[in-house]
PDB file of C-alpha atoms in Angstrom:
ATOM      1  CA  PRO A  55     -23.847 -44.216 -41.740  1.00  0.00           C
ATOM      2  CA  LYS A  56     -27.604 -44.600 -42.523  1.00  0.00           C
ATOM      3  CA  ILE A  57     -29.894 -42.861 -45.173  1.00  0.00           C
ATOM      4  CA  SER A  58     -33.359 -42.267 -44.029  1.00  0.00           C
ATOM      5  CA  HIS A  59     -36.505 -40.523 -45.579  1.00  0.00           C
ATOM      6  CA  ARG A  60     -38.554 -38.155 -43.588  1.00  0.00           C
ATOM      7  CA  VAL A  61     -38.701 -40.058 -40.300  1.00  0.00           C
ATOM      8  CA  ILE A  62     -36.962 -37.300 -38.372  1.00  0.00           C
ATOM      9  CA  GLY A  63     -39.895 -37.697 -35.461  1.00  0.00           C
ATOM     10  CA  TRP A  64     -38.975 -41.680 -35.409  1.00  0.00           C
ATOM     11  CA  LEU A  65     -35.095 -40.985 -34.560  1.00  0.00           C
ATOM     12  CA  GLU A  66     -33.042 -40.119 -31.683  1.00  0.00           C
ATOM     13  CA  GLY A  67     -30.439 -37.931 -31.483  1.00  0.00           C
ATOM     14  CA  PRO A  68     -30.174 -34.224 -32.511  1.00  0.00           C
ATOM     15  CA  THR A  69     -29.488 -32.655 -36.004  1.00  0.00           C
ATOM     16  CA  VAL A  70     -25.955 -31.101 -36.815  1.00  0.00           C
ATOM     17  CA  GLN A  71     -28.003 -27.763 -37.006  1.00  0.00           C
ATOM     18  CA  GLN A  72     -28.528 -28.311 -32.999  1.00  0.00           C
ATOM     19  CA  LEU A  73     -25.254 -29.426 -32.014  1.00  0.00           C
ATOM     20  CA  ILE A  74     -23.855 -26.557 -33.571  1.00  0.00           C
ATOM     21  CA  LYS A  75     -26.125 -24.250 -31.553  1.00  0.00           C
ATOM     22  CA  ASN A  76     -25.299 -26.838 -28.499  1.00  0.00           C
ATOM     23  CA  GLY A  77     -21.693 -25.690 -28.359  1.00  0.00           C
ATOM     24  CA  GLN A  78     -20.746 -29.031 -30.186  1.00  0.00           C
ATOM     25  CA  GLY A  79     -19.331 -27.584 -33.613  1.00  0.00           C
ATOM     26  CA  LYS A  80     -16.448 -30.116 -33.727  1.00  0.00           C
ATOM     27  CA  ARG A  81     -18.857 -33.013 -33.539  1.00  0.00           C
ATOM     28  CA  ALA A  82     -21.164 -31.426 -36.206  1.00  0.00           C
ATOM     29  CA  GLY A  83     -18.455 -30.989 -38.579  1.00  0.00           C
ATOM     30  CA  GLU A  84     -16.889 -34.945 -38.256  1.00  0.00           C
ATOM     31  CA  LEU A  85     -20.468 -36.238 -38.400  1.00  0.00           C
ATOM     32  CA  ALA A  86     -20.801 -34.405 -41.938  1.00  0.00           C
ATOM     33  CA  ALA A  87     -17.257 -35.273 -42.921  1.00  0.00           C
ATOM     34  CA  SER A  88     -17.697 -39.056 -41.785  1.00  0.00           C
ATOM     35  CA  TRP A  89     -20.912 -38.856 -44.613  1.00  0.00           C
ATOM     36  CA  PHE A  90     -19.006 -37.629 -47.335  1.00  0.00           C
ATOM     37  CA  GLN A  91     -16.295 -39.892 -46.991  1.00  0.00           C
ATOM     38  CA  ARG A  92     -19.152 -42.969 -47.005  1.00  0.00           C
ATOM     39  CA  VAL A  93     -20.938 -41.841 -49.709  1.00  0.00           C
ATOM     40  CA  SER A  94     -17.770 -40.963 -51.798  1.00  0.00           C
ATOM     41  CA  SER A  95     -17.463 -44.620 -52.285  1.00  0.00           C
ATOM     42  CA  LEU A  96     -20.852 -45.577 -52.754  1.00  0.00           C
ATOM     43  CA  SER A  97     -21.964 -46.857 -56.293  1.00  0.00           C
ATOM     44  CA  VAL A  98     -25.627 -45.763 -56.227  1.00  0.00           C
ATOM     45  CA  LYS A  99     -26.792 -45.014 -59.822  1.00  0.00           C
ATOM     46  CA  LEU A 100     -30.051 -43.458 -58.740  1.00  0.00           C
ATOM     47  CA  GLY A 101     -31.703 -39.915 -59.734  1.00  0.00           C
ATOM     48  CA  PRO A 102     -31.442 -37.100 -62.507  1.00  0.00           C
ATOM     49  CA  PRO A 103     -28.330 -35.180 -63.110  1.00  0.00           C
ATOM     50  CA  LEU A 104     -27.893 -32.556 -60.643  1.00  0.00           C
ATOM     51  CA  GLY A 105     -24.406 -30.676 -60.815  1.00  0.00           C
ATOM     52  CA  SER A 106     -23.398 -27.119 -62.357  1.00  0.00           C
ATOM     53  CA  ALA A 107     -25.296 -26.880 -65.254  1.00  0.00           C
ATOM     54  CA  GLN A 108     -28.328 -27.496 -63.424  1.00  0.00           C
ATOM     55  CA  MET A 109     -27.559 -25.085 -60.723  1.00  0.00           C
ATOM     56  CA  LEU A 110     -26.993 -22.317 -63.375  1.00  0.00           C
ATOM     57  CA  ASP A 111     -30.425 -22.859 -64.715  1.00  0.00           C
ATOM     58  CA  ARG A 112     -31.937 -22.714 -61.591  1.00  0.00           C
ATOM     59  CA  ALA A 113     -29.869 -19.560 -60.743  1.00  0.00           C
ATOM     60  CA  ARG A 114     -31.476 -17.538 -63.454  1.00  0.00           C
ATOM     61  CA  HIS A 115     -35.167 -18.519 -62.375  1.00  0.00           C
ATOM     62  CA  TRP A 116     -33.705 -16.848 -58.838  1.00  0.00           C
ATOM     63  CA  VAL A 117     -32.452 -13.523 -60.231  1.00  0.00           C
ATOM     64  CA  ALA A 118     -35.534 -13.188 -62.203  1.00  0.00           C
ATOM     65  CA  GLY A 119     -37.718 -13.434 -58.989  1.00  0.00           C
ATOM     66  CA  MET A 120     -35.247 -11.153 -57.031  1.00  0.00           C
ATOM     67  CA  ALA A 121     -35.563  -8.655 -59.800  1.00  0.00           C
ATOM     68  CA  ALA A 122     -39.164  -8.762 -59.609  1.00  0.00           C
ATOM     69  CA  ALA A 123     -39.386  -8.173 -56.200  1.00  0.00           C
ATOM     70  CA  ASP A 124     -36.423  -5.828 -55.593  1.00  0.00           C
ATOM     71  CA  ALA A 125     -34.861  -3.507 -58.013  1.00  0.00           C
ATOM     72  CA  ALA A 126     -31.447  -3.084 -55.782  1.00  0.00           C
ATOM     73  CA  LEU A 127     -31.422  -7.159 -55.130  1.00  0.00           C
ATOM     74  CA  GLY A 128     -32.288  -7.908 -58.765  1.00  0.00           C
ATOM     75  CA  THR A 129     -29.067  -6.130 -59.736  1.00  0.00           C
ATOM     76  CA  ALA A 130     -26.851  -7.612 -57.512  1.00  0.00           C
ATOM     77  CA  ALA A 131     -27.827 -10.857 -58.097  1.00  0.00           C
ATOM     78  CA  THR A 132     -27.761 -10.640 -61.955  1.00  0.00           C
ATOM     79  CA  ALA A 133     -23.898  -9.375 -61.472  1.00  0.00           C
ATOM     80  CA  LEU A 134     -23.545 -12.463 -59.600  1.00  0.00           C
ATOM     81  CA  ALA A 135     -24.997 -15.188 -61.837  1.00  0.00           C
ATOM     82  CA  ALA A 136     -23.173 -13.641 -64.609  1.00  0.00           C
ATOM     83  CA  ARG A 137     -20.050 -14.061 -62.941  1.00  0.00           C
ATOM     84  CA  LEU A 138     -21.214 -17.919 -61.526  1.00  0.00           C
ATOM     85  CA  GLU A 139     -21.711 -18.321 -65.452  1.00  0.00           C
ATOM     86  CA  ARG A 140     -18.263 -17.283 -66.289  1.00  0.00           C
ATOM     87  CA  THR A 141     -16.797 -19.398 -63.998  1.00  0.00           C
ATOM     88  CA  GLN A 142     -18.773 -22.570 -63.949  1.00  0.00           C
ATOM     89  CA  PRO A 143     -16.331 -25.418 -62.928  1.00  0.00           C
ATOM     90  CA  LYS A 144     -16.189 -29.225 -64.481  1.00  0.00           C
ATOM     91  CA  ASP A 145     -18.143 -31.196 -62.611  1.00  0.00           C
ATOM     92  CA  SER A 146     -16.358 -34.288 -60.706  1.00  0.00           C
ATOM     93  CA  ALA A 147     -17.322 -37.691 -61.058  1.00  0.00           C
ATOM     94  CA  PRO A 148     -21.302 -37.971 -60.334  1.00  0.00           C
ATOM     95  CA  ARG A 149     -22.129 -39.537 -57.057  1.00  0.00           C
ATOM     96  CA  LEU A 150     -25.281 -39.659 -55.272  1.00  0.00           C
ATOM     97  CA  VAL A 151     -26.179 -36.376 -54.142  1.00  0.00           C
ATOM     98  CA  HIS A 152     -28.906 -35.530 -51.606  1.00  0.00           C
ATOM     99  CA  GLY A 153     -29.616 -31.832 -53.493  1.00  0.00           C
ATOM    100  CA  THR A 154     -30.511 -29.640 -50.162  1.00  0.00           C
ATOM    101  CA  LEU A 155     -28.244 -30.880 -47.475  1.00  0.00           C
ATOM    102  CA  TYR A 156     -28.931 -28.584 -45.196  1.00  0.00           C
ATOM    103  CA  ALA A 157     -27.075 -28.754 -41.319  1.00  0.00           C
ATOM    104  CA  ARG A 158     -30.600 -29.675 -40.157  1.00  0.00           C
ATOM    105  CA  HIS A 159     -30.670 -32.656 -42.548  1.00  0.00           C
ATOM    106  CA  ILE A 160     -28.113 -34.566 -40.882  1.00  0.00           C
ATOM    107  CA  LEU A 161     -28.641 -36.267 -37.360  1.00  0.00           C
ATOM    108  CA  ASP A 162     -26.037 -37.639 -34.740  1.00  0.00           C
ATOM    109  CA  LEU A 163     -27.474 -41.218 -34.472  1.00  0.00           C
ATOM    110  CA  GLY A 164     -24.451 -42.178 -31.846  1.00  0.00           C
ATOM    111  CA  ASP A 165     -22.794 -44.611 -34.010  1.00  0.00           C
ATOM    112  CA  GLY A 166     -22.557 -42.294 -37.201  1.00  0.00           C
ATOM    113  CA  PRO A 167     -24.735 -39.842 -39.273  1.00  0.00           C
ATOM    114  CA  GLY A 168     -28.474 -40.290 -40.456  1.00  0.00           C
ATOM    115  CA  VAL A 169     -29.485 -38.201 -43.394  1.00  0.00           C
ATOM    116  CA  ILE A 170     -33.178 -37.177 -43.774  1.00  0.00           C
ATOM    117  CA  ASP A 171     -35.246 -35.642 -46.793  1.00  0.00           C
ATOM    118  CA  TRP A 172     -34.601 -37.327 -49.475  1.00  0.00           C
ATOM    119  CA  GLN A 173     -37.115 -35.438 -52.117  1.00  0.00           C
ATOM    120  CA  ARG A 174     -34.552 -33.876 -54.546  1.00  0.00           C
ATOM    121  CA  PHE A 175     -31.724 -36.233 -54.451  1.00  0.00           C
ATOM    122  CA  GLY A 176     -29.809 -36.915 -57.879  1.00  0.00           C
ATOM    123  CA  GLN A 177     -26.410 -37.910 -59.611  1.00  0.00           C
ATOM    124  CA  GLY A 178     -23.682 -34.785 -58.897  1.00  0.00           C
ATOM    125  CA  PRO A 179     -20.601 -33.413 -57.919  1.00  0.00           C
ATOM    126  CA  LEU A 180     -19.805 -33.945 -54.084  1.00  0.00           C
ATOM    127  CA  GLU A 181     -19.001 -30.197 -53.891  1.00  0.00           C
ATOM    128  CA  LEU A 182     -22.426 -29.241 -54.307  1.00  0.00           C
ATOM    129  CA  ASP A 183     -24.022 -31.116 -51.006  1.00  0.00           C
ATOM    130  CA  ALA A 184     -20.686 -29.822 -49.263  1.00  0.00           C
ATOM    131  CA  GLY A 185     -21.765 -25.978 -50.686  1.00  0.00           C
ATOM    132  CA  ILE A 186     -24.813 -26.520 -49.164  1.00  0.00           C
ATOM    133  CA  PHE A 187     -23.882 -28.023 -45.829  1.00  0.00           C
ATOM    134  CA  LEU A 188     -21.253 -24.991 -45.473  1.00  0.00           C
ATOM    135  CA  THR A 189     -23.270 -22.717 -46.407  1.00  0.00           C
ATOM    136  CA  THR A 190     -26.078 -23.047 -44.069  1.00  0.00           C
ATOM    137  CA  THR A 191     -23.655 -24.066 -41.474  1.00  0.00           C
ATOM    138  CA  TRP A 192     -21.946 -20.446 -41.707  1.00  0.00           C
ATOM    139  CA  ARG A 193     -25.581 -18.989 -41.844  1.00  0.00           C
ATOM    140  CA  ILE A 194     -26.422 -19.990 -38.287  1.00  0.00           C
ATOM    141  CA  GLY A 195     -23.334 -18.139 -37.386  1.00  0.00           C
ATOM    142  CA  LEU A 196     -24.575 -15.093 -39.400  1.00  0.00           C
ATOM    143  CA  ARG A 197     -27.874 -15.139 -37.474  1.00  0.00           C
ATOM    144  CA  ASN A 198     -25.805 -15.678 -33.840  1.00  0.00           C
ATOM    145  CA  LYS A 199     -27.917 -18.666 -33.150  1.00  0.00           C
ATOM    146  CA  ALA A 200     -24.493 -20.633 -31.834  1.00  0.00           C
ATOM    147  CA  PRO A 201     -21.892 -19.986 -29.522  1.00  0.00           C
ATOM    148  CA  ALA A 202     -19.172 -17.681 -30.832  1.00  0.00           C
ATOM    149  CA  GLY A 203     -16.973 -19.590 -33.087  1.00  0.00           C
ATOM    150  CA  GLU A 204     -19.142 -23.219 -33.005  1.00  0.00           C
ATOM    151  CA  PRO A 205     -19.965 -22.977 -37.101  1.00  0.00           C
ATOM    152  CA  ALA A 206     -15.745 -22.143 -37.656  1.00  0.00           C
ATOM    153  CA  ARG A 207     -15.311 -25.033 -35.504  1.00  0.00           C
ATOM    154  CA  ALA A 208     -17.746 -27.172 -37.699  1.00  0.00           C
ATOM    155  CA  GLU A 209     -16.369 -25.958 -40.986  1.00  0.00           C
ATOM    156  CA  LYS A 210     -12.611 -27.002 -39.630  1.00  0.00           C
ATOM    157  CA  ALA A 211     -13.712 -30.351 -38.426  1.00  0.00           C
ATOM    158  CA  PHE A 212     -15.619 -30.782 -41.941  1.00  0.00           C
ATOM    159  CA  ARG A 213     -12.590 -29.782 -43.919  1.00  0.00           C
ATOM    160  CA  ALA A 214     -10.231 -31.638 -41.678  1.00  0.00           C
ATOM    161  CA  GLY A 215     -12.537 -34.935 -42.405  1.00  0.00           C
ATOM    162  CA  THR A 216     -12.680 -34.669 -45.824  1.00  0.00           C
ATOM    163  CA  GLU A 217      -9.316 -33.632 -47.289  1.00  0.00           C
ATOM    164  CA  GLY A 218      -8.196 -34.223 -50.554  1.00  0.00           C
ATOM    165  CA  LEU A 219     -11.961 -35.272 -51.231  1.00  0.00           C
ATOM    166  CA  LEU A 220     -13.423 -31.634 -52.555  1.00  0.00           C
ATOM    167  CA  ASP A 221     -12.115 -29.625 -55.370  1.00  0.00           C
ATOM    168  CA  GLU A 222     -11.986 -25.946 -53.591  1.00  0.00           C
ATOM    169  CA  ARG A 223     -12.912 -24.353 -56.544  1.00  0.00           C
ATOM    170  CA  ALA A 224     -15.811 -26.118 -57.622  1.00  0.00           C
ATOM    171  CA  LEU A 225     -16.673 -25.908 -53.452  1.00  0.00           C
ATOM    172  CA  GLY A 226     -16.641 -22.236 -53.527  1.00  0.00           C
ATOM    173  CA  TRP A 227     -18.826 -21.928 -56.663  1.00  0.00           C
ATOM    174  CA  HIS A 228     -21.443 -24.079 -55.016  1.00  0.00           C
ATOM    175  CA  ARG A 229     -21.513 -22.271 -51.866  1.00  0.00           C
ATOM    176  CA  ALA A 230     -22.043 -19.155 -53.615  1.00  0.00           C
ATOM    177  CA  THR A 231     -24.951 -20.636 -55.597  1.00  0.00           C
ATOM    178  CA  MET A 232     -26.502 -21.754 -52.487  1.00  0.00           C
ATOM    179  CA  LEU A 233     -26.012 -18.217 -51.056  1.00  0.00           C
ATOM    180  CA  LEU A 234     -28.009 -17.331 -54.290  1.00  0.00           C
ATOM    181  CA  ARG A 235     -30.776 -19.802 -53.346  1.00  0.00           C
ATOM    182  CA  LEU A 236     -30.980 -18.420 -50.107  1.00  0.00           C
ATOM    183  CA  ALA A 237     -30.690 -14.741 -50.700  1.00  0.00           C
ATOM    184  CA  CYS A 238     -33.571 -15.325 -53.461  1.00  0.00           C
ATOM    185  CA  LYS A 239     -35.880 -17.103 -50.457  1.00  0.00           C
ATOM    186  CA  LEU A 240     -35.714 -13.818 -48.696  1.00  0.00           C
ATOM    187  CA  THR A 241     -37.292 -11.686 -51.156  1.00  0.00           C
ATOM    188  CA  GLN A 242     -40.713 -13.309 -50.148  1.00  0.00           C
ATOM    189  CA  ARG A 243     -40.193 -11.890 -47.145  1.00  0.00           C
ATOM    190  CA  LEU A 244     -38.992  -8.267 -47.696  1.00  0.00           C
ATOM    191  CA  ASP A 245     -41.901  -6.892 -45.524  1.00  0.00           C
ATOM    192  CA  GLU A 246     -39.835  -7.930 -42.471  1.00  0.00           C
ATOM    193  CA  ASP A 247     -37.467  -5.338 -41.163  1.00  0.00           C
ATOM    194  CA  ASP A 248     -33.822  -7.185 -41.872  1.00  0.00           C
ATOM    195  CA  CYS A 249     -34.520  -9.361 -44.878  1.00  0.00           C
ATOM    196  CA  SER A 250     -33.371  -7.051 -47.366  1.00  0.00           C
ATOM    197  CA  ASP A 251     -29.954  -6.445 -45.587  1.00  0.00           C
ATOM    198  CA  ARG A 252     -29.480 -10.054 -45.138  1.00  0.00           C
ATOM    199  CA  ALA A 253     -30.046 -10.825 -48.519  1.00  0.00           C
ATOM    200  CA  HIS A 254     -27.392  -8.232 -49.588  1.00  0.00           C
ATOM    201  CA  THR A 255     -25.289  -9.885 -47.198  1.00  0.00           C
ATOM    202  CA  LEU A 256     -25.370 -12.956 -48.505  1.00  0.00           C
ATOM    203  CA  LEU A 257     -25.111 -12.075 -52.016  1.00  0.00           C
ATOM    204  CA  SER A 258     -22.041  -9.766 -50.852  1.00  0.00           C
ATOM    205  CA  GLU A 259     -20.328 -13.211 -49.426  1.00  0.00           C
ATOM    206  CA  ALA A 260     -21.473 -15.078 -52.662  1.00  0.00           C
ATOM    207  CA  GLU A 261     -19.227 -12.991 -54.912  1.00  0.00           C
ATOM    208  CA  ARG A 262     -16.562 -12.869 -52.305  1.00  0.00           C
ATOM    209  CA  LEU A 263     -16.248 -16.477 -52.942  1.00  0.00           C
ATOM    210  CA  VAL A 264     -16.607 -16.467 -56.462  1.00  0.00           C
ATOM    211  CA  LYS A 265     -13.613 -13.996 -56.614  1.00  0.00           C
ATOM    212  CA  THR A 266     -11.453 -15.879 -54.270  1.00  0.00           C
ATOM    213  CA  THR A 267     -11.828 -18.971 -55.987  1.00  0.00           C
ATOM    214  CA  ARG A 268     -11.590 -18.552 -59.626  1.00  0.00           C
TER     215      ARG A 268
END
């Protein structure tokens, strides 16, 4: 695997997001898994702390923004944040984490994955990046922007390739936190017809994840 900065215009190969949309979910999941296997063995000590405590702190800001934008969403987000605080996992050994590892940030370079946009990297648990990746993969299916079943195939391949590497409870917690973040982003576009419904869907999925992984 190769680490790259914002050079997507210089690199050949589709992103993992594009692979899923093009019906190659298995390949997408395998690429992402190979990145996590590699980064788990790196001894890079650069970057600030970025774990569950920092994510909880950010979550409070997201909730405040949602409450200011929409009362109903604010109520749901507040309840979710309280549950996240009660179920905060103990962080695993700190590793190099990307911090915003969306599906569009992993590229297929042919002989392995390339990872771009490292502005928010830090030291934290692998479950943080894995939660972000799986959430953005799931969202591709939610938006119906991929052939049926491809996001699920990507997740299945990713989980097979990272078996034994990630803590399931912490992974579910970080997925829920990422869903809260994405819901907060939607409150900036509530004038669009379906943004409120989509935000509620994200928060409901986050609640489900926290309940099933506690």
